[in-house]
CSV table of C-alpha atoms in Angstrom, one decimal:
chain,number,residue,atom,x,y,z
A,269,MET,CA,126.1,125.6,88.5
A,270,VAL,CA,129.3,125.3,86.3
A,271,GLY,CA,130.1,121.8,86.3
A,272,VAL,CA,128.1,118.4,86.7
A,273,GLY,CA,129.0,114.7,86.8
A,274,ALA,CA,126.9,111.5,87.3
A,275,ARG,CA,127.0,107.9,87.3
A,276,THR,CA,123.9,105.8,87.5
A,277,SER,CA,122.2,102.8,86.3
A,278,LEU,CA,121.4,104.4,83.1
A,279,GLY,CA,124.8,105.9,82.2
A,280,LEU,CA,128.4,106.2,83.2
A,281,ASP,CA,128.4,110.1,83.0
A,282,ALA,CA,126.0,112.9,83.1
A,283,ARG,CA,125.4,113.3,79.3
A,284,SER,CA,124.5,109.4,78.9
A,285,THR,CA,122.4,109.7,82.1
A,286,GLY,CA,120.3,112.5,80.7
A,287,PHE,CA,119.9,111.0,77.2
A,288,SER,CA,118.9,107.8,78.5
A,289,HIS,CA,116.6,109.2,80.7
A,290,ARG,CA,115.1,111.4,78.1
A,291,ALA,CA,114.6,108.2,75.9
A,292,GLY,CA,112.6,106.4,78.8
A,293,ALA,CA,115.3,103.8,79.6
A,294,ALA,CA,114.8,101.7,82.8
A,295,GLY,CA,117.6,100.2,84.9
A,296,MET,CA,115.6,97.5,86.5
A,297,THR,CA,117.0,93.9,86.8
A,298,GLN,CA,117.1,90.9,89.0
A,299,SER,CA,119.8,91.5,91.6
A,300,ALA,CA,121.9,88.7,93.5
A,301,LEU,CA,120.6,89.9,96.8
A,302,LEU,CA,117.5,88.1,98.5
A,303,ASP,CA,114.6,89.4,100.4
A,304,VAL,CA,113.3,88.1,103.6
A,305,ASP,CA,111.5,85.4,101.6
A,306,GLY,CA,114.6,84.2,99.9
A,307,GLU,CA,113.5,85.6,96.6
A,308,PRO,CA,116.0,87.9,94.3
A,309,ALA,CA,115.2,91.6,94.8
A,310,THR,CA,114.4,93.6,91.8
A,311,MET,CA,116.8,96.6,91.7
A,312,CYS,CA,118.4,99.3,89.5
A,313,LEU,CA,122.0,98.7,89.3
A,314,LEU,CA,125.2,99.8,87.6
A,315,PRO,CA,125.8,96.6,85.6
A,316,THR,CA,129.5,97.4,85.2
A,317,LEU,CA,130.1,97.1,89.1
A,318,ASP,CA,131.3,93.7,90.5
A,319,PRO,CA,128.1,92.0,92.2
A,320,LEU,CA,130.5,91.0,95.1
A,321,CYS,CA,131.3,94.9,95.8
A,322,ILE,CA,129.0,96.4,98.5
A,323,GLY,CA,128.7,99.2,101.2
A,324,VAL,CA,131.1,102.0,101.1
A,325,GLU,CA,133.4,100.4,98.5
A,326,ARG,CA,130.8,100.3,96.0
A,327,ALA,CA,129.5,103.8,96.8
A,328,MET,CA,133.0,105.1,96.2
A,329,HIS,CA,133.0,103.3,92.8
A,330,LEU,CA,130.0,105.4,92.0
A,331,ALA,CA,131.0,108.8,93.7
A,332,LEU,CA,134.6,109.1,92.4
A,333,PRO,CA,133.8,109.1,88.5
A,334,ALA,CA,131.0,111.7,89.2
A,335,LEU,CA,133.3,114.0,91.1
A,336,LYS,CA,136.1,113.7,88.5
A,337,GLU,CA,133.6,114.6,85.8
A,338,ALA,CA,132.2,117.6,87.5
A,339,VAL,CA,135.7,118.9,88.4
A,340,ALA,CA,136.9,118.3,84.8
A,341,GLU,CA,134.4,120.6,83.5
A,342,VAL,CA,135.7,123.5,85.4
A,343,PRO,CA,139.4,124.0,84.2
A,344,THR,CA,140.2,127.0,86.6
A,345,LEU,CA,138.8,125.1,89.8
A,346,SER,CA,142.5,124.6,90.8
A,347,GLN,CA,142.9,128.4,91.2
A,348,MET,CA,140.2,128.5,93.7
A,349,ARG,CA,139.5,127.9,97.1
A,350,VAL,CA,137.0,125.0,97.2
A,351,LYS,CA,134.7,123.8,100.0
A,352,GLN,CA,133.4,120.1,99.6
A,353,ILE,CA,129.8,119.0,100.7
A,354,SER,CA,129.1,115.3,100.9
A,355,LEU,CA,125.6,114.1,100.8
A,356,VAL,CA,125.0,110.6,102.2
A,357,ASP,CA,121.8,108.5,103.4
A,358,ALA,CA,120.3,109.0,106.8
A,359,PHE,CA,120.1,105.2,107.3
A,360,LEU,CA,123.8,104.7,107.1
A,361,LYS,CA,124.0,106.8,110.4
A,362,THR,CA,122.8,103.3,112.2
A,363,PRO,CA,126.0,101.4,113.5
A,364,ARG,CA,126.2,98.0,112.0
A,365,ALA,CA,126.6,94.7,114.1
A,366,ASP,CA,130.4,94.8,113.5
A,367,GLY,CA,130.7,98.1,115.1
A,368,SER,CA,131.3,100.0,111.8
A,369,ARG,CA,129.6,103.3,111.3
A,370,PRO,CA,128.9,103.5,107.4
A,371,ALA,CA,128.1,107.2,107.6
A,372,SER,CA,131.3,108.1,109.0
A,373,ASP,CA,133.3,105.7,106.8
A,374,LEU,CA,131.6,107.0,103.4
A,375,GLY,CA,132.1,110.8,104.7
A,376,THR,CA,135.7,110.1,105.1
A,377,ALA,CA,136.1,108.2,102.0
A,378,LEU,CA,134.2,111.1,100.0
A,379,ALA,CA,136.5,113.7,101.6
A,380,ARG,CA,139.5,111.7,100.2
A,381,ALA,CA,137.9,111.4,96.9
A,382,GLY,CA,137.1,115.1,96.7
A,383,THR,CA,140.6,116.1,97.5
A,384,SER,CA,142.0,113.6,94.8
A,385,ALA,CA,139.7,115.2,92.2
A,386,CYS,CA,140.4,118.6,93.3
A,387,SER,CA,143.6,119.6,95.0
A,388,THR,CA,142.3,122.9,96.5
A,389,VAL,CA,139.4,121.4,98.5
A,390,GLN,CA,140.1,123.1,101.8
A,391,ALA,CA,137.1,122.2,104.0
A,392,VAL,CA,134.5,119.3,104.2
A,393,ASP,CA,131.1,119.2,105.5
A,394,VAL,CA,128.8,115.9,105.5
A,395,PHE,CA,124.9,115.9,105.5
A,396,ALA,CA,123.5,112.6,106.3
A,397,LEU,CA,119.7,113.4,105.6
A,398,GLY,CA,118.8,111.3,102.8
A,399,PRO,CA,116.9,112.6,99.7
A,400,ALA,CA,116.3,116.0,100.9
A,401,SER,CA,120.1,116.6,101.9
A,402,LEU,CA,121.0,118.9,99.1
A,403,GLY,CA,118.1,121.4,100.1
A,404,PHE,CA,119.7,121.7,103.6
A,405,ALA,CA,123.2,121.7,102.3
A,406,LEU,CA,122.7,124.6,99.8
A,407,GLU,CA,121.9,126.8,102.7
A,408,SER,CA,125.4,126.1,104.0
A,409,THR,CA,126.7,126.4,100.4
A,410,PHE,CA,125.3,129.9,99.9
A,411,GLN,CA,126.7,131.1,103.3
A,412,ALA,CA,130.3,129.8,102.3
A,413,LEU,CA,130.2,131.6,99.1
A,414,ASP,CA,128.5,134.8,100.4
A,415,ARG,CA,131.1,135.0,103.2
A,416,GLY,CA,134.0,134.9,100.6
A,417,GLY,CA,135.9,132.4,102.3
A,418,PHE,CA,135.6,130.1,99.5
A,419,GLN,CA,135.2,130.8,95.7
A,420,ALA,CA,133.5,127.2,94.7
A,421,VAL,CA,131.6,124.6,96.4
A,422,LEU,CA,131.8,120.8,95.2
A,423,LEU,CA,128.6,119.0,96.2
A,424,CYS,CA,128.6,115.2,95.8
A,425,GLY,CA,125.5,112.9,96.7
A,426,VAL,CA,125.8,109.1,96.6
A,427,HIS,CA,123.6,106.4,97.2
A,428,THR,CA,123.4,102.4,96.8
A,429,ASP,CA,120.8,100.1,98.0
A,430,TYR,CA,123.2,97.0,97.0
A,431,ASP,CA,123.8,95.6,100.4
A,432,PRO,CA,122.3,92.5,102.1
A,433,THR,CA,121.6,94.3,105.2
A,434,ARG,CA,119.7,97.3,103.5
A,435,VAL,CA,117.6,94.8,101.2
A,436,LEU,CA,116.5,92.8,104.3
A,437,GLU,CA,115.8,96.1,106.3
A,438,LEU,CA,113.4,97.2,103.3
A,439,SER,CA,111.7,93.9,102.9
A,440,THR,CA,111.2,93.6,106.5
A,441,ALA,CA,109.5,96.9,106.8
A,442,GLY,CA,107.3,96.2,103.7
A,443,ARG,CA,109.1,98.7,101.4
A,444,LEU,CA,110.6,96.5,99.0
A,445,PHE,CA,109.0,96.5,95.5
A,446,THR,CA,107.7,93.0,94.4
A,447,ARG,CA,105.1,91.8,91.7
A,448,ASP,CA,102.9,91.1,94.8
A,449,HIS,CA,103.6,94.5,96.6
A,450,LEU,CA,103.6,97.5,94.5
A,451,ASP,CA,103.1,100.0,97.4
A,452,ALA,CA,107.0,100.2,97.8
A,453,LEU,CA,110.1,101.4,96.4
A,454,ILE,CA,112.6,99.9,93.9
A,455,PRO,CA,116.3,99.8,95.4
A,456,GLY,CA,118.7,101.9,93.3
A,457,GLU,CA,122.0,103.3,93.1
A,458,GLY,CA,123.8,106.2,91.7
A,459,ALA,CA,126.0,109.3,92.3
A,460,ALA,CA,125.8,113.0,91.3
A,461,ALA,CA,128.3,115.9,91.6
A,462,LEU,CA,127.8,119.7,91.2
A,463,VAL,CA,130.2,122.5,91.1
A,464,VAL,CA,128.4,125.8,92.3
A,465,VAL,CA,129.9,129.3,92.2
A,466,ARG,CA,128.5,132.9,92.3
A,467,ARG,CA,127.7,134.3,88.9
A,468,GLU,CA,130.6,137.0,89.2
A,469,THR,CA,133.1,134.2,89.7
A,470,ALA,CA,131.7,132.3,86.6
A,471,ILE,CA,132.2,135.5,84.6
A,472,THR,CA,135.6,136.2,86.0
A,473,HIS,CA,136.7,132.7,85.2
A,474,ARG,CA,134.8,132.5,81.9
A,475,LEU,CA,132.9,129.6,82.9
A,476,PRO,CA,129.9,128.5,80.9
A,477,ILE,CA,126.8,128.5,83.5
A,478,LEU,CA,124.9,125.4,83.2
A,479,ALA,CA,121.9,126.3,85.5
A,480,GLU,CA,121.2,129.0,88.1
A,481,ILE,CA,119.7,128.2,91.4
A,482,GLN,CA,116.9,130.7,92.0
A,483,GLY,CA,115.5,129.6,95.3
A,484,VAL,CA,115.7,126.9,98.1
A,485,ALA,CA,113.4,126.1,101.0
A,486,THR,CA,113.1,123.1,103.6
A,487,GLY,CA,110.6,121.9,106.1
A,488,MET,CA,109.7,119.1,108.4
A,489,GLU,CA,106.7,116.9,107.6
A,490,SER,CA,104.8,114.6,110.2
A,491,ALA,CA,104.1,111.7,107.6
A,492,ARG,CA,106.8,109.1,107.5
A,493,PRO,CA,106.8,105.6,106.4
A,494,ASP,CA,106.8,104.3,109.9
A,495,ASN,CA,103.8,106.0,111.3
A,496,ASP,CA,100.1,106.6,110.2
A,497,GLU,CA,99.9,110.4,110.1
A,498,SER,CA,97.8,111.7,107.0
A,499,PRO,CA,100.2,112.4,104.1
A,500,PHE,CA,97.2,114.7,102.8
A,501,ARG,CA,98.3,117.5,105.1
A,502,ALA,CA,101.5,118.0,103.2
A,503,PHE,CA,102.3,121.2,105.0
A,504,ALA,CA,106.0,121.1,104.8
A,505,LEU,CA,106.2,120.4,101.2
A,506,THR,CA,103.8,122.8,100.1
A,507,SER,CA,105.3,125.7,102.0
A,508,ALA,CA,108.8,124.8,100.8
A,509,VAL,CA,107.8,124.7,97.1
A,510,ARG,CA,106.0,128.1,97.7
A,511,GLU,CA,108.9,129.7,99.4
A,512,ALA,CA,111.3,128.1,96.6
A,513,LEU,CA,109.3,129.8,94.1
A,514,ALA,CA,108.6,133.1,96.0
A,515,VAL,CA,110.8,135.2,93.7
A,516,ARG,CA,109.2,134.0,90.7
A,517,ARG,CA,105.9,134.6,92.0
A,518,GLU,CA,107.0,138.4,92.6
A,519,HIS,CA,107.7,138.6,88.9
A,520,ASP,CA,104.6,136.6,87.8
A,521,GLN,CA,106.7,133.9,86.3
A,522,ARG,CA,105.6,130.1,86.3
A,523,THR,CA,107.1,127.0,86.1
A,524,GLY,CA,106.3,123.8,83.6
A,525,TRP,CA,108.8,121.4,84.9
A,526,LEU,CA,108.9,119.5,88.2
A,527,LEU,CA,111.4,116.7,89.1
A,528,THR,CA,110.4,114.7,92.0
A,529,ASP,CA,111.7,111.8,94.1
A,530,LEU,CA,108.4,109.8,93.8
A,531,SER,CA,108.7,105.8,93.8
A,532,PHE,CA,105.8,103.9,94.2
A,533,GLU,CA,105.0,104.5,97.7
A,534,LEU,CA,101.5,105.8,98.1
A,535,PHE,CA,102.0,108.0,101.1
A,536,ARG,CA,104.5,110.3,99.1
A,537,VAL,CA,102.2,110.0,96.0
A,538,HIS,CA,99.2,111.3,98.0
A,539,GLU,CA,101.4,114.3,99.7
A,540,PHE,CA,102.5,115.2,96.2
A,541,GLN,CA,98.9,115.1,95.0
A,542,THR,CA,98.1,117.6,97.8
A,543,MET,CA,100.9,119.7,97.2
A,544,SER,CA,100.2,120.1,93.4
A,545,SER,CA,96.4,121.0,94.1
A,546,ARG,CA,97.3,123.7,96.5
A,547,THR,CA,100.1,125.1,94.3
A,548,GLN,CA,98.4,125.2,90.7
A,549,LYS,CA,98.8,128.9,90.3
A,550,LEU,CA,102.5,128.3,90.3
A,551,TRP,CA,102.6,126.0,87.2
A,552,CYS,CA,102.1,126.4,83.7
A,553,GLU,CA,102.2,124.1,80.5
A,554,PRO,CA,103.7,121.6,79.9
A,555,GLN,CA,103.3,120.7,83.7
A,556,LEU,CA,105.6,117.9,83.1
A,557,CYS,CA,106.4,115.9,86.2
A,558,ASP,CA,109.6,113.7,85.8
A,559,THR,CA,110.0,110.8,88.5
A,560,PRO,CA,113.5,109.3,87.9
A,561,ALA,CA,113.1,107.1,90.7
A,562,GLN,CA,110.6,105.1,89.0
A,563,ARG,CA,113.1,104.2,86.3
A,564,MET,CA,116.5,104.5,88.2
A,565,GLY,CA,115.4,103.2,91.6
A,566,TYR,CA,115.5,104.9,94.8
A,567,LEU,CA,118.5,107.3,94.7
A,568,GLY,CA,118.5,108.5,98.3
A,569,ALA,CA,121.1,111.3,99.2
A,570,ALA,CA,121.8,111.5,95.3
A,571,THR,CA,118.2,112.3,94.4
A,572,MET,CA,118.3,116.1,94.2
A,573,PRO,CA,121.7,116.5,92.7
A,574,LEU,CA,120.9,114.1,90.1
A,575,HIS,CA,117.7,116.3,89.2
A,576,LEU,CA,120.0,119.3,88.9
A,577,VAL,CA,122.4,117.4,86.6
A,578,LEU,CA,119.4,116.3,84.7
A,579,ALA,CA,118.1,119.7,84.2
A,580,ALA,CA,121.5,121.1,83.4
A,581,GLU,CA,122.1,118.8,80.8
A,582,ALA,CA,118.7,119.1,79.3
A,583,TRP,CA,119.3,122.8,79.0
A,584,ARG,CA,122.7,122.2,77.6
A,585,ARG,CA,121.6,119.6,75.0
A,586,ARG,CA,118.4,121.6,74.2
A,587,TRP,CA,115.8,118.8,75.1
A,588,ALA,CA,114.3,120.4,78.2
A,589,PRO,CA,110.5,120.9,78.3
A,590,HIS,CA,110.5,124.4,80.0
A,591,PRO,CA,113.4,126.9,81.0
A,592,GLU,CA,112.2,126.7,84.7
A,593,ALA,CA,112.4,123.8,86.8
A,594,VAL,CA,111.7,122.7,90.5
A,595,SER,CA,113.4,119.7,92.3
A,596,ILE,CA,111.4,118.3,95.3
A,597,ALA,CA,112.5,115.5,97.7
A,598,GLY,CA,111.5,114.1,101.0
A,599,SER,CA,113.5,112.1,103.6
A,600,ASP,CA,112.2,109.2,105.7
A,601,ALA,CA,112.4,111.2,109.0
A,602,GLY,CA,110.3,114.1,107.6
A,603,GLU,CA,112.6,116.5,106.0
A,604,ARG,CA,111.3,118.1,102.8
A,605,ALA,CA,113.2,120.3,100.4
A,606,ALA,CA,112.4,122.4,97.3
A,607,ILE,CA,115.0,123.9,94.8
A,608,ALA,CA,114.0,126.3,92.0
A,609,ILE,CA,116.6,126.3,89.1
A,610,SER,CA,116.4,127.9,85.7
A,611,ARG,CA,118.1,127.8,82.5
A,612,PRO,CA,121.1,130.2,82.3
A,613,GLN,CA,120.4,133.8,80.9
A,614,ARG,CA,122.2,134.4,77.7
């Protein structure tokens, strides 16, 4: 990773988001959107955005600055062949009443934004898998870089729950956080972007390496928010974490920092508890578990990209709790992903 960018409820760029997260800041506020009971929904919002701006337009106000920030960190990106991968939420694939398809519309808008931020973007892929999107997308990223067709990959994940339809769906499904209902998620919004290259490319172009991706693994879990499957099985998440950390196990290295997508939904907390107990041999002190969604709100497809941004900023600004980190996330349809990253070698 040689470039990062972010825009969240805690900050207008990666650095301010990182420091605000480190300081324990929270982005929760009362929104203008109402739940099924006619009560204002508690959300984590970017306060600088127009409260009348929703949907794809709002998502682009989040994504474009993050893309431009990440691209600006790589001055020689205009000399490379670049592939763009856009990460969006799975719930956007459902057609709206007016016939629009938000996932397609957002994917098209992100492609235009990527081309605007970097003129050498030659191909665009879209992954609409929610929080676990980055895990699945990185497999495509590595293939593109290994084949030599592209020298850099520009990844951008964007999410916003600030939409009347989305809030009503969460409220109707019993997943909207309120004072009387804590087993739920806090709606949020944000975007995060990454520029990924091979180490040889970074050295050739004299680019500072912010973080190194050591391993990626994915899986499918049976427990979902719409069924009664036991989350204590946690087969997919456990195996994904073990596989992502396989290289470190071979070298008898352990990890002390875990970034998760946990909100306050108990079925995901139970799944996490099971995975943690089964993989204790992989962890070491300080065993810090970061849960950005509990202070920034649910981040959907921006979850794992933001985890990597936070880790990169922590190592760059020297406030990271450990030189090794793991990002984990799970999507509503059952997708699970784990990404092992590390502080760049000096």
